[in-house]
mmCIF file of C-alpha atoms and ligand atoms in Angstrom:
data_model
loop_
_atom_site.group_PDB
_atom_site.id
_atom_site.type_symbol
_atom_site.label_atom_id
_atom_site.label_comp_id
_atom_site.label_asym_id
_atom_site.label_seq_id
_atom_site.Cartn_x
_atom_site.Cartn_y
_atom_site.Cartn_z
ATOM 1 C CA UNK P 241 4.779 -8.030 -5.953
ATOM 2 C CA UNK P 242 4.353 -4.990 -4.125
ATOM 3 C CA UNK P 243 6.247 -4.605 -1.127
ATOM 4 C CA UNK P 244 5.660 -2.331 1.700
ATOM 5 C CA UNK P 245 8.251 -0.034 2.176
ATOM 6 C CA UNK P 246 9.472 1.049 5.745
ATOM 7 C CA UNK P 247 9.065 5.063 6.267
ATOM 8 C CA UNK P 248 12.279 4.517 7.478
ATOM 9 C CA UNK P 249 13.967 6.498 4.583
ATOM 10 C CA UNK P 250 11.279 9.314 4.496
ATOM 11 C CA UNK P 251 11.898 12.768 3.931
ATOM 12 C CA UNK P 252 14.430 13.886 6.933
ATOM 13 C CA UNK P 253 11.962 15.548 8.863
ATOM 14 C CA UNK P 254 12.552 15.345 12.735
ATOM 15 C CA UNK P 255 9.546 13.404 13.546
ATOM 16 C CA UNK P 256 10.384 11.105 10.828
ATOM 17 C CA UNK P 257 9.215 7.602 11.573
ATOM 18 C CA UNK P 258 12.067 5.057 11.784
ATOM 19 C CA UNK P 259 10.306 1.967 12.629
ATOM 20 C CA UNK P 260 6.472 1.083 11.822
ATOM 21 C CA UNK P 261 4.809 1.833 8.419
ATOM 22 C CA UNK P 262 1.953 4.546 7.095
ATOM 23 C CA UNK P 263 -0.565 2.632 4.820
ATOM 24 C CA UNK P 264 -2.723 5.227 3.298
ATOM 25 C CA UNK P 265 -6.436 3.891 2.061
ATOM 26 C CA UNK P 266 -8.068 6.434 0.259
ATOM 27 C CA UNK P 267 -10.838 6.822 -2.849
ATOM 28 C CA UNK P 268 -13.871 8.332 -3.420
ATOM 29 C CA UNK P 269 -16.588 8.553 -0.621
ATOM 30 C CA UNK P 270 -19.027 5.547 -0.361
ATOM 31 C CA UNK P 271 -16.280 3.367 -2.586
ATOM 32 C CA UNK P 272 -16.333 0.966 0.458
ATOM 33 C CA UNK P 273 -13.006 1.844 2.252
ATOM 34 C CA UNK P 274 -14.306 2.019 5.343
ATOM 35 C CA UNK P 275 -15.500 -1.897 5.431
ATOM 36 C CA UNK P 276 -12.572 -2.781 3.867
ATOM 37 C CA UNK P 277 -10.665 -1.070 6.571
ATOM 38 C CA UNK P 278 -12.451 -2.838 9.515
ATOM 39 C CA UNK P 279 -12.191 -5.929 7.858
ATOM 40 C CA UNK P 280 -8.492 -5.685 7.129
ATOM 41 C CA UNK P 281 -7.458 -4.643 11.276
ATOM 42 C CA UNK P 282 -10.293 -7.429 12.446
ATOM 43 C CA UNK P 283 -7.897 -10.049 10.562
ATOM 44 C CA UNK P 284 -4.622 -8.419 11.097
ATOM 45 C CA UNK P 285 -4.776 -7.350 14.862
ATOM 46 C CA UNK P 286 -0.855 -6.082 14.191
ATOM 47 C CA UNK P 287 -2.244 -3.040 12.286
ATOM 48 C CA UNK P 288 -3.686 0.114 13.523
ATOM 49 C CA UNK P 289 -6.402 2.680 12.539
ATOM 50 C CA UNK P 290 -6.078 6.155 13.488
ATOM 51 C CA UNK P 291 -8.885 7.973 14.200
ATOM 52 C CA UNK P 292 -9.176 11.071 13.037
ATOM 53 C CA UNK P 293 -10.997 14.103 14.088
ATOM 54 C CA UNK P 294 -14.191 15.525 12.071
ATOM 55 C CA UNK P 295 -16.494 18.457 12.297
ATOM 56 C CA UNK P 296 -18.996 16.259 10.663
ATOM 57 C CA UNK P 297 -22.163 15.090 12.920
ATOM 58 C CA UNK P 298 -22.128 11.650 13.662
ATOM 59 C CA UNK P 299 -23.909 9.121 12.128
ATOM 60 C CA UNK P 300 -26.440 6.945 13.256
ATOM 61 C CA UNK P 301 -24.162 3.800 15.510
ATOM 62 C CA UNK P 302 -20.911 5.930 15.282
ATOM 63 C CA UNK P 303 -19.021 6.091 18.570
ATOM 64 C CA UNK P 304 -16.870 9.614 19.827
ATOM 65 C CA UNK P 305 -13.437 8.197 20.008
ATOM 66 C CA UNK P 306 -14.115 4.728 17.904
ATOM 67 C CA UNK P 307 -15.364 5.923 14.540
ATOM 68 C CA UNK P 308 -14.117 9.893 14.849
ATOM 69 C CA UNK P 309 -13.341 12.172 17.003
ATOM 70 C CA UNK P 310 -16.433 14.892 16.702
ATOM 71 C CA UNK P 311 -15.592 18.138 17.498
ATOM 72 C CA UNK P 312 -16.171 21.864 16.523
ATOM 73 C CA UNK P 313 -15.101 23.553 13.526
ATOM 74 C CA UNK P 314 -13.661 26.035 16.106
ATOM 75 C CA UNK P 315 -11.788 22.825 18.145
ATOM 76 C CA UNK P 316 -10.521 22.059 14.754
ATOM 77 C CA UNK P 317 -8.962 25.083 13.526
ATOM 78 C CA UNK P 318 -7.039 25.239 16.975
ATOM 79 C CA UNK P 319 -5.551 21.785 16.045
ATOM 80 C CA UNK P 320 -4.611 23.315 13.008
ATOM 81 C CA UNK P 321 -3.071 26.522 14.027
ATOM 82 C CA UNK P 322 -1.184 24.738 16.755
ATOM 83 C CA UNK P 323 0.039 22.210 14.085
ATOM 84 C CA UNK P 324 -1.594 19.113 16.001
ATOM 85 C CA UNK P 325 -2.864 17.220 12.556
ATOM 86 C CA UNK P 326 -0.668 15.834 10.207
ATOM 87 C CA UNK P 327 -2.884 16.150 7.472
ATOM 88 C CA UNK P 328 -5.933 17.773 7.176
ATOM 89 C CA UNK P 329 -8.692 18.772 4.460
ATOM 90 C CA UNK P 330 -12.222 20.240 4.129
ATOM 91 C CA UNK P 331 -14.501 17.398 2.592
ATOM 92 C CA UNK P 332 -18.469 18.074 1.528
ATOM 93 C CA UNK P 333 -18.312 20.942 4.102
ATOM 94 C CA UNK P 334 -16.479 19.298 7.029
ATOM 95 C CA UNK P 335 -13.466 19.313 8.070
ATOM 96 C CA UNK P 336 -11.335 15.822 8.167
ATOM 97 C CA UNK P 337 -7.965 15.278 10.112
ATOM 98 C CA UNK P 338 -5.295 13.044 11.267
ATOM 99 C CA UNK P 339 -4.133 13.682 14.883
ATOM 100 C CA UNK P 340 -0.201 14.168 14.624
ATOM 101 C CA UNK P 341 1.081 12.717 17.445
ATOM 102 C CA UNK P 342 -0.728 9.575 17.921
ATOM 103 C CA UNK P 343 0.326 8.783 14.335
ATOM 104 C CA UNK P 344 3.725 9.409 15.016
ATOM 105 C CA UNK P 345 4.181 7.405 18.483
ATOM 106 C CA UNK P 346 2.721 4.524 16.843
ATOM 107 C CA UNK P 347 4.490 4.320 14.098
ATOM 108 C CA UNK P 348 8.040 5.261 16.401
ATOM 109 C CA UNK P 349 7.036 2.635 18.293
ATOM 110 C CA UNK P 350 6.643 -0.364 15.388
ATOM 111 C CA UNK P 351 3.422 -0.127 14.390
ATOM 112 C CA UNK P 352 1.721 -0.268 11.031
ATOM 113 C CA UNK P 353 -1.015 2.554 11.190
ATOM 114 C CA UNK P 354 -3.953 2.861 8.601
ATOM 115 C CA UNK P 355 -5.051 6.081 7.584
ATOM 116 C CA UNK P 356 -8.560 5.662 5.841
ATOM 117 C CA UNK P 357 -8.854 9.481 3.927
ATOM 118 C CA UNK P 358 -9.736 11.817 0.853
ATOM 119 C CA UNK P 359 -7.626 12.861 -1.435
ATOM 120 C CA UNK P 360 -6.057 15.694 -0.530
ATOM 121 C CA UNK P 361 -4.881 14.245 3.164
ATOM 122 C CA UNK P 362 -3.390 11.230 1.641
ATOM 123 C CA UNK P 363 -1.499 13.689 -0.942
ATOM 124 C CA UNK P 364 -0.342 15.589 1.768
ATOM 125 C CA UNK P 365 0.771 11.707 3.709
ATOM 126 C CA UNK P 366 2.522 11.385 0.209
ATOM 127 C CA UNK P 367 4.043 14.244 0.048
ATOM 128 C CA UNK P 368 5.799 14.076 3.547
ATOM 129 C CA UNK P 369 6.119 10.024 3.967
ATOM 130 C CA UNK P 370 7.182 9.036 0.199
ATOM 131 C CA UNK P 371 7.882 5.555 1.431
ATOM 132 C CA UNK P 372 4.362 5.347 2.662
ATOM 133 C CA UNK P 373 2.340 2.508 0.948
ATOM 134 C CA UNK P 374 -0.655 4.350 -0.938
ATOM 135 C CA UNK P 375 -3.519 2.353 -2.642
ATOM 136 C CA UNK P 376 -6.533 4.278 -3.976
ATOM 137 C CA UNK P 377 -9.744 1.587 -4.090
ATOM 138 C CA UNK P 378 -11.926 2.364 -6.960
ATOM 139 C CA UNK P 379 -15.584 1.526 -7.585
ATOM 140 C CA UNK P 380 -16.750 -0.635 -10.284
ATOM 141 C CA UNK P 381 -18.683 1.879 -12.426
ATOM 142 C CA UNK P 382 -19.095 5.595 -11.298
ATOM 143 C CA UNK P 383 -23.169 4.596 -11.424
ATOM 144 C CA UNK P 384 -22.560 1.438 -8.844
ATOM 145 C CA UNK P 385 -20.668 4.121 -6.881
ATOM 146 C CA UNK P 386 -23.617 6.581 -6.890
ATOM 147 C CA UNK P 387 -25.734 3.601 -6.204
ATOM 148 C CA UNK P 388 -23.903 3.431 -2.767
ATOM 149 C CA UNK P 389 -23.582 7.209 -1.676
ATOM 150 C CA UNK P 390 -27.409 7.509 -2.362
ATOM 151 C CA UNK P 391 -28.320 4.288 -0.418
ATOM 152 C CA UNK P 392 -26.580 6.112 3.021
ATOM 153 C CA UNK P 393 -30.175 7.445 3.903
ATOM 154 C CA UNK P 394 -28.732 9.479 6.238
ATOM 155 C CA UNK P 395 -26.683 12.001 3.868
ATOM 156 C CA UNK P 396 -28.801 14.973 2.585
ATOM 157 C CA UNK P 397 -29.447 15.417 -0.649
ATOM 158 C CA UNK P 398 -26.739 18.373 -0.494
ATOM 159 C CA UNK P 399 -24.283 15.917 1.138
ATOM 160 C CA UNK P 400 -24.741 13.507 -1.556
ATOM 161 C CA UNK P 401 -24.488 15.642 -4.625
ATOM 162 C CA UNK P 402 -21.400 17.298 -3.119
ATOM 163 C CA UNK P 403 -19.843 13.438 -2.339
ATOM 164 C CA UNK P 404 -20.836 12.716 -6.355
ATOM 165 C CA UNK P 405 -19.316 15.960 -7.527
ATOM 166 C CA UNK P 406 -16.140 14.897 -5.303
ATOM 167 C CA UNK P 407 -15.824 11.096 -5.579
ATOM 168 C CA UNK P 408 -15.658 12.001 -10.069
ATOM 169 C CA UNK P 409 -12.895 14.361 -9.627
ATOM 170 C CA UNK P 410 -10.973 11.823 -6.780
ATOM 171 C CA UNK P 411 -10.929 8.480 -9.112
ATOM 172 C CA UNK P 412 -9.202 10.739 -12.469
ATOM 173 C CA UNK P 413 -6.335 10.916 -9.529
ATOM 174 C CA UNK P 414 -6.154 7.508 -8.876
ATOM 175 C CA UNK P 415 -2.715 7.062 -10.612
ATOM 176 C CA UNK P 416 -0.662 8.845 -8.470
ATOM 177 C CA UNK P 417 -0.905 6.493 -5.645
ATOM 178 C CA UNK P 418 0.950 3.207 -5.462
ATOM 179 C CA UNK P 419 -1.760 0.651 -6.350
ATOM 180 C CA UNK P 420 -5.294 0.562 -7.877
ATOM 181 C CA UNK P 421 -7.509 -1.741 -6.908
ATOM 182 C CA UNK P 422 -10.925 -2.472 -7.458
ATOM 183 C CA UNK P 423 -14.266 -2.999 -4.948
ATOM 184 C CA UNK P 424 -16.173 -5.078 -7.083
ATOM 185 C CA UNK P 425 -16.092 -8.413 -5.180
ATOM 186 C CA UNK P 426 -15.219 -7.347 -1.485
ATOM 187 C CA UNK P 427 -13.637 -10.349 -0.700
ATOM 188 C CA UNK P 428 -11.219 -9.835 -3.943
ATOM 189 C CA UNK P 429 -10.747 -6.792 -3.087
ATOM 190 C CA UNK P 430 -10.146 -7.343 0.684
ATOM 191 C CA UNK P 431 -6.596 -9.653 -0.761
ATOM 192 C CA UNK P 432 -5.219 -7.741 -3.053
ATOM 193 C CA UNK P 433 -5.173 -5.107 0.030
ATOM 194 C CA UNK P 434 -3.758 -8.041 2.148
ATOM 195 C CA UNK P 435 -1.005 -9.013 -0.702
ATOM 196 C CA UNK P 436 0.057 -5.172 -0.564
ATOM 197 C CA UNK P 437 0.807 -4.713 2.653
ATOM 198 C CA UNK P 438 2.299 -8.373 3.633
ATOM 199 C CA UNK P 439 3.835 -9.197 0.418
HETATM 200 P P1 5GP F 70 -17.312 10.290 5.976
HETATM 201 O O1 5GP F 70 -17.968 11.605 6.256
HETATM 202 O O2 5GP F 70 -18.054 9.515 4.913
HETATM 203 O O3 5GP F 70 -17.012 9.499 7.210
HETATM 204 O O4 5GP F 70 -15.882 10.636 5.345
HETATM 205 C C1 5GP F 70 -15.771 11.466 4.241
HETATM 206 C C2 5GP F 70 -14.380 11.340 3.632
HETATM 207 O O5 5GP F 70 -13.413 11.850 4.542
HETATM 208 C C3 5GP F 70 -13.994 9.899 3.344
HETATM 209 O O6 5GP F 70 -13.410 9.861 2.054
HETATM 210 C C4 5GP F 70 -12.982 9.575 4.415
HETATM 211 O O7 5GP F 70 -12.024 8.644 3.989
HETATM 212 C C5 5GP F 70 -12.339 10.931 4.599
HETATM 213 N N1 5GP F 70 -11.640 11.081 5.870
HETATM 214 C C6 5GP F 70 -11.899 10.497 7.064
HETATM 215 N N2 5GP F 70 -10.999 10.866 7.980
HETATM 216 C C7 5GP F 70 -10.123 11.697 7.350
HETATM 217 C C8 5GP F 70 -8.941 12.393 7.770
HETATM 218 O O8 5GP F 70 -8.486 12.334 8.907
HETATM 219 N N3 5GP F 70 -8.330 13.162 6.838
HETATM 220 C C9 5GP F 70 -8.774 13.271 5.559
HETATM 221 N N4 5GP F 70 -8.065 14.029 4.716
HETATM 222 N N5 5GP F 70 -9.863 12.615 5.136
HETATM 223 C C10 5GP F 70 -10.525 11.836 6.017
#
């Protein structure tokens, strides 16, 4: 069984965590991650999602400060050049990030944060939190996955063809993260999540 490891041992970097755990959640756009996310903190009230900031408009329903932080690709590269995001990485023309310091209180202070991203933010996680606990959700079939990005009426057709073009060359990196699991049957999915994190 998988078990989730402490970042405890991580990489000695000075703002190594010693006490709460990084659980990265990533796959391709429209793979369901997202749902699964909510889902998984609704039932487990002990973990934690941090929002991350986004020069992407918001959606239709999505809150400033619950779903993303919106702000301007200028905001963002100051974050950046002032080293403020832990990870960071330019997505279907936006730019996606993780603020650094809430991250790193949190997990200082016991908690078990869940970072929902791409693939090249939850490389970068990997890269300087080994022990973090990475599983990369997969869709069914790439044309049930396509299925879902369309149906998001409110994506462009730009947005969309970029998220296909993306989501193909995320899921051929699916083996370098811990676990694999598929979003066929949600609720499947949703406790194989569950049994990788709590063991
Ligand atoms: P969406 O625009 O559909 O909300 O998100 C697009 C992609 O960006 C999704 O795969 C989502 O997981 C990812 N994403 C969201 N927040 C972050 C972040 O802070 N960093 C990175 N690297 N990706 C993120």
């Amino acid at each position: 069984m998988m078990q989730v490891i402490s970042t405890k041992s991580a990489a000695s970097t000075k703002e190594c965590p010693t006490v709460g755990k990084l659980i990265i959640l990533t796959g391709p756009s429209g793979v369901g991650k997202g749902t699964l996310m909510r889902s998984l903190l609704q039932r487990h009230p002990q973990l934690q999602y941090s929002i991350s900031v986004t020069t992407r408009s918001p959606r239709q329903g999505e809150i400033d400060g619950k779903d993303y932080y919106f702000i301007s690709r200028r905001e963002f590269e100051q974050l950046v050049a002032a080293g403020e995001l832990l990870e960071w990485a330019e997505f279907a023309g936006n730019y996606y990030g993780t603020p650094r310091k809430a991250v790193i209180n949190q997990v200082h202070s016991g908690k078990w944060i869940v970072l929902e991203i791409e693939l090249k933010g939850a490389r970068q996680i990997r890269a300087s939190y080994p022990n973090a606990l990475s599983i990369f959700i997969l869709p069914p079939s790439l044309s049930e996955l396509e299925k879902r990005i369309r149906s998001r009426a409110q994506d462009s057709q730009e947005a969309i063809a970029r998220r296909l073009h993306r989501a193909q060359e995320e899921i051929s990196a699916a083996d370098e993260f811990d676990l694999q699991i598929v979003n066929d049957d949600f609720e499947t999915a949703l406790n194989s999540i569950e049994a990788a994190i709590f063991g």
